[in-house]
Amino acid sequence: MSYENILVQKENGIATVTINRPKKLNALNRDTIQELHTAFSALEADAETKVIVLTGSGEKAFVAGADISEFADFSVDEGGKLAAKGQELLFDFVQNLGTPVIAAVNGFALGGGLELAMAAHFRIASDNAKMGLPEVSLGVIPGYGGTQRLPQLVGKGKAMEMIMTAGMIGAEEAKQCGLVNHVTTQEELLGLANKLATKITRNSLVAIRGAIKAVNANYEDGVNGYKVEISEFGNCFGTEDFNEGTTAFLEKRKANFPGK
Ligand code: COA
């Protein structure tokens, strides 16, 4: 599959998806959102892909936001539809993937860019990264899940401050407040992402899929996360991975998970 706005590379069970509009600081236009949806759907269905790393091309930006030029003249109705469609195609979609997604934030992650990084299962950043939700400086609010996921990650007060001031925080502050897990140099960012991804590939991806569901359940309205955990825990007992994992432990060898 070839794309115009993104690159997809696969190696050793790890797929790297790079948003590739560096001249526009990788801003998310309609086509890019659609291509990301198509690529993530294909990777989720691909048995060879165990982990996805998501990053931006160039040295300046992960993603500098939704493409402002596309929605500047939208009506109330079009604005609502833009947010709904984007959340469905990309942001909720990424959060609910069974394949782990690591966002490697390599520069500006603003507006829709930070929202995309927050939809990933966890984030790492390069030390030049700058993150923020500047939407209110444009007269709009975050519309791709930012008002929900930022408080989940950094707490309500910090999220309110970031949203109301429209300010940016650096990578170290992002780490201190739980927005990213690790900070490294730009040169080492993808290496670190690959190291973490490789660790993940050694574990049971069936179990990881269940764990993602259970963790996400905590943030869904009307869903009892403990019940989802119980159900996903029980399901594991019917998998080949569970059989292999427990047998390998008892035989004092490393597990070789079939992923089923
Ligand atoms: N949507 C559309 N185009 C964008 C964009 C966005 N969110 N962010 C950057 N670009 C484009 C710029 O228009 C410019 O295009 P041009 O060269 O054709 O004029 C190009 O990317 C480079 O950006 P520029 O602003 O010249 O770079 P900079 O280094 O001076 O500033 C930023 C970098 C990130 C501070 C600045 O681009 C910015 O504030 N972007 C918008 C961030 C934002 O508000 N995002 C939330 C959107 S809801």
Coordinates of C-alpha atoms and ligand atoms in Angstrom, one line a residue:
M1 CA 0.0 0.0 0.0
S2 CA 1.4 3.4 -0.9
Y3 CA 0.5 6.6 0.9
E4 CA 1.0 10.3 0.1
N5 CA 1.2 11.7 3.6
I6 CA 2.6 8.9 5.7
L7 CA 5.4 6.3 5.6
V8 CA 5.1 2.8 7.0
Q9 CA 8.1 0.6 7.6
K10 CA 8.1 -2.8 9.1
E11 CA 11.0 -4.6 10.8
N12 CA 11.2 -7.5 13.3
G13 CA 7.5 -7.2 14.2
I14 CA 7.7 -3.5 14.8
A15 CA 5.9 -1.1 12.3
T16 CA 7.0 2.5 12.3
V17 CA 4.3 4.9 11.0
T18 CA 5.8 8.3 10.2
I19 CA 3.5 11.3 9.4
N20 CA 5.3 12.8 6.5
R21 CA 4.3 16.4 5.7
P22 CA 7.4 18.2 7.2
K23 CA 6.8 21.4 5.2
K24 CA 3.5 21.8 7.1
L25 CA 5.0 20.5 10.3
N26 CA 3.0 17.3 9.8
A27 CA -0.3 19.0 10.4
L28 CA -3.2 16.6 10.2
N29 CA -5.3 17.3 7.1
R30 CA -8.3 15.1 6.1
D31 CA -6.2 12.9 3.8
T32 CA -3.6 12.2 6.4
I33 CA -6.2 11.2 9.0
Q34 CA -7.8 8.9 6.4
E35 CA -4.4 7.4 5.5
L36 CA -3.5 6.9 9.1
H37 CA -6.8 5.1 9.6
T38 CA -6.2 2.8 6.7
A39 CA -2.6 2.1 7.8
F40 CA -3.6 1.4 11.4
S41 CA -6.4 -0.9 10.2
A42 CA -4.0 -2.9 8.0
L43 CA -1.4 -3.1 10.8
E44 CA -4.0 -4.3 13.3
A45 CA -5.0 -7.1 10.8
D46 CA -1.3 -8.0 10.1
A47 CA -0.2 -11.0 12.2
E48 CA 3.4 -10.0 11.7
T49 CA 3.0 -6.6 13.3
K50 CA 3.3 -6.8 17.1
V51 CA 3.9 -3.2 18.0
I52 CA 3.4 0.2 16.2
V53 CA 5.7 3.2 16.7
L54 CA 4.1 6.5 15.6
T55 CA 6.3 9.5 14.9
G56 CA 6.7 12.6 12.7
S57 CA 9.1 13.3 9.9
G58 CA 11.8 16.0 10.1
E59 CA 13.5 17.4 13.2
K60 CA 11.0 20.0 14.1
A61 CA 7.6 18.5 14.6
F62 CA 5.7 15.3 15.6
V63 CA 2.4 17.0 14.5
A64 CA 1.7 20.7 14.8
G65 CA -2.0 20.2 15.0
A66 CA -5.0 19.7 12.8
D67 CA -4.6 21.5 9.5
I68 CA -6.0 24.9 10.3
S69 CA -6.4 25.9 6.6
E70 CA -9.0 23.1 6.2
F71 CA -11.5 24.2 8.8
A72 CA -11.0 28.0 9.1
D73 CA -14.4 28.7 7.3
F74 CA -16.4 25.8 8.8
S75 CA -20.0 26.2 10.1
V76 CA -21.2 24.9 13.5
D77 CA -22.5 21.8 11.9
E78 CA -19.2 21.2 10.0
G79 CA -17.1 21.8 13.1
G80 CA -19.0 19.2 15.1
K81 CA -18.7 16.7 12.2
L82 CA -15.0 17.3 11.9
A83 CA -14.4 16.4 15.5
A84 CA -16.8 13.4 15.4
K85 CA -15.3 11.9 12.3
G86 CA -11.7 12.5 13.4
Q87 CA -12.3 10.9 16.8
E88 CA -13.9 7.9 15.1
L89 CA -11.4 7.4 12.3
L90 CA -8.2 8.1 14.3
F91 CA -8.1 9.1 17.9
D92 CA -10.6 6.6 19.5
F93 CA -9.5 4.1 16.8
V94 CA -5.8 4.3 17.9
Q95 CA -6.7 4.1 21.6
N96 CA -8.8 1.0 21.1
L97 CA -6.3 -0.9 18.9
G98 CA -5.3 -4.2 20.3
T99 CA -1.8 -3.7 18.9
P100 CA 0.3 -1.5 21.2
V101 CA 1.0 2.0 19.9
I102 CA 4.0 4.0 21.2
A103 CA 4.1 7.7 20.2
A104 CA 7.7 8.9 19.7
V105 CA 7.2 12.7 20.0
N106 CA 10.1 14.2 18.1
G107 CA 9.3 17.9 18.2
F108 CA 6.1 20.1 18.4
A109 CA 3.0 18.1 19.4
L110 CA 0.3 20.7 19.4
G111 CA -3.4 20.5 19.3
G112 CA -4.4 17.5 17.3
G113 CA -0.8 16.4 17.4
L114 CA -0.8 16.1 21.2
E115 CA -4.2 14.6 21.1
L116 CA -2.9 11.9 18.7
A117 CA 0.1 11.3 21.0
M118 CA -2.3 11.0 23.9
A119 CA -4.5 8.5 22.0
A120 CA -1.4 6.2 21.7
H121 CA -1.0 3.7 24.5
F122 CA 2.1 5.6 25.9
R123 CA 4.5 8.3 24.9
I124 CA 8.2 9.0 24.8
A125 CA 9.7 12.3 23.7
S126 CA 12.9 13.9 22.4
D127 CA 14.4 16.7 24.6
N128 CA 13.5 19.4 22.0
A129 CA 9.8 18.4 22.1
K130 CA 7.2 21.0 22.9
M131 CA 3.6 20.0 23.8
G132 CA 0.4 21.9 24.3
L133 CA -3.2 22.4 23.4
P134 CA -3.3 25.9 21.9
E135 CA -6.8 25.7 20.5
V136 CA -8.4 28.5 22.7
S137 CA -5.8 30.9 21.1
L138 CA -7.7 30.2 17.8
G139 CA -11.1 30.6 19.4
V140 CA -11.9 26.9 19.5
I141 CA -11.5 24.1 22.0
P142 CA -9.6 20.8 21.6
G143 CA -11.9 18.5 19.5
Y144 CA -10.0 15.3 19.1
G145 CA -10.3 14.1 22.7
G146 CA -7.9 16.5 24.3
T147 CA -10.2 17.8 27.0
Q148 CA -10.7 14.2 28.2
R149 CA -7.3 12.5 27.7
L150 CA -5.1 15.4 29.0
P151 CA -6.7 15.4 32.5
Q152 CA -6.5 11.6 32.6
L153 CA -2.8 11.8 32.1
V154 CA -1.7 15.0 34.0
G155 CA -4.6 15.6 36.3
K156 CA -7.5 18.2 36.1
G157 CA -5.7 21.3 37.4
K158 CA -2.6 20.9 35.1
A159 CA -4.8 20.2 32.1
M160 CA -7.0 23.2 32.8
E161 CA -4.0 25.4 33.0
M162 CA -2.5 24.0 29.8
I163 CA -5.8 24.4 27.9
M164 CA -6.7 27.8 29.3
T165 CA -3.2 29.4 28.8
A166 CA -2.8 27.6 25.4
G167 CA 0.9 27.4 26.5
M168 CA 3.5 24.8 25.6
I169 CA 5.5 22.6 28.0
G170 CA 8.9 21.1 27.3
A171 CA 9.8 17.4 27.4
E172 CA 11.1 17.4 30.9
E173 CA 8.0 19.0 32.3
A174 CA 5.9 16.6 30.3
K175 CA 7.7 13.8 31.9
Q176 CA 7.3 15.2 35.4
C177 CA 3.6 15.5 34.9
G178 CA 3.1 12.0 33.4
L179 CA 2.4 13.1 29.8
V180 CA 5.5 11.2 28.5
N181 CA 7.3 8.3 30.1
H182 CA 10.8 8.9 28.9
V183 CA 12.9 11.7 27.4
T184 CA 16.0 11.2 25.3
T185 CA 17.9 13.0 22.5
Q186 CA 16.3 13.3 19.1
E187 CA 19.0 11.0 17.7
E188 CA 18.2 8.3 20.2
L189 CA 14.4 8.6 20.2
L190 CA 13.5 5.9 17.6
G191 CA 16.2 3.7 19.1
L192 CA 14.5 4.0 22.5
A193 CA 11.1 3.4 20.9
N194 CA 12.4 0.3 19.3
K195 CA 14.0 -1.0 22.5
L196 CA 10.7 -0.6 24.3
A197 CA 8.8 -2.1 21.4
T198 CA 11.1 -5.1 21.3
K199 CA 10.5 -5.8 25.0
I200 CA 6.8 -5.8 24.3
T201 CA 7.1 -8.2 21.3
R202 CA 8.6 -10.8 23.7
N203 CA 5.4 -11.0 25.7
S204 CA 2.0 -12.5 24.9
L205 CA 0.3 -10.2 22.5
V206 CA -3.0 -11.9 23.3
A207 CA -2.6 -11.0 26.9
I208 CA -1.5 -7.5 26.0
R209 CA -4.6 -7.0 23.9
G210 CA -6.8 -8.0 26.9
A211 CA -4.8 -5.7 29.2
I212 CA -5.3 -2.7 26.8
K213 CA -9.1 -3.4 26.9
A214 CA -9.2 -3.6 30.6
V215 CA -7.1 -0.4 31.2
N216 CA -9.2 1.5 28.6
A217 CA -12.4 0.3 30.4
N218 CA -11.5 2.5 33.3
Y219 CA -12.1 5.6 31.2
E220 CA -15.3 4.5 29.5
D221 CA -18.6 5.9 30.8
G222 CA -20.9 3.2 32.3
V223 CA -18.3 0.4 32.0
N224 CA -17.0 -1.4 35.1
G225 CA -13.3 -1.8 34.5
Y226 CA -13.0 -4.5 37.2
K227 CA -15.6 -6.6 35.4
V228 CA -13.8 -6.2 32.1
E229 CA -10.6 -7.2 33.8
I230 CA -12.2 -10.3 35.3
S231 CA -13.6 -11.3 31.9
E232 CA -10.3 -10.6 30.0
F233 CA -8.4 -12.5 32.8
G234 CA -10.6 -15.5 32.4
N235 CA -10.3 -15.4 28.6
C236 CA -6.5 -15.8 28.9
F237 CA -7.0 -19.3 30.3
G238 CA -8.3 -20.5 27.0
T239 CA -5.3 -19.2 24.9
E240 CA -2.3 -21.1 23.5
D241 CA -0.2 -18.2 24.8
F242 CA -1.2 -18.9 28.4
N243 CA -0.4 -22.6 28.0
E244 CA 3.0 -21.7 26.6
G245 CA 3.7 -19.0 29.2
T246 CA 3.0 -21.2 32.2
T247 CA 4.6 -24.3 30.7
A248 CA 7.8 -22.4 29.8
F249 CA 7.9 -21.0 33.4
L250 CA 7.5 -24.5 34.9
E251 CA 10.2 -25.9 32.5
K252 CA 12.5 -23.0 33.4
R253 CA 12.8 -21.8 29.8
K254 CA 11.8 -18.6 27.9
A255 CA 8.3 -18.6 26.5
N256 CA 7.9 -18.6 22.7
F257 CA 4.4 -17.2 22.4
P258 CA 2.4 -18.3 19.3
G259 CA 0.2 -15.2 19.7
K260 CA -3.1 -17.1 19.8
Ligands
COA1 N1 -2.2 23.7 10.3 C1 -1.8 24.1 9.1 N2 -0.6 24.5 8.8 C2 0.4 24.5 9.7 C3 0.0 24.2 11.1 C4 -1.3 23.7 11.3 N3 -1.7 23.4 12.5 N4 1.1 24.3 11.8 C5 2.1 24.7 11.0 N5 1.6 24.9 9.8 C6 2.4 25.3 8.6 C7 2.6 26.8 8.6 O1 1.4 27.5 8.0 C8 3.8 26.9 7.6 O2 3.3 26.8 6.3 P1 3.9 27.8 5.1 O3 5.4 27.6 5.1 O4 3.2 27.3 3.9 O5 3.5 29.1 5.6 C9 4.6 25.7 8.0 O6 3.7 24.8 8.6 C10 5.7 26.0 8.9 O7 5.2 26.6 10.1 P2 5.7 28.0 10.7 O8 4.6 28.6 11.5 O9 6.3 28.9 9.6 O10 6.8 27.5 11.7 P3 7.4 28.2 13.0 O11 8.6 27.5 13.3 O12 7.5 29.7 12.8 O13 6.3 27.9 14.1 C11 4.7 26.6 15.3 C12 6.0 26.6 14.6 C13 4.4 25.1 15.6 C14 4.8 27.4 16.6 C15 3.6 27.3 14.5 O14 3.6 26.6 13.2 C16 2.2 27.1 15.0 O15 1.8 27.8 16.0 N6 1.4 26.2 14.4 C17 0.0 26.0 14.8 C18 -0.2 25.3 16.1 C19 -1.6 25.2 16.5 O16 -2.3 26.1 16.8 N7 -2.1 23.9 16.4 C20 -3.4 23.6 16.9 C21 -4.3 23.6 15.7 S1 -6.0 23.3 16.2

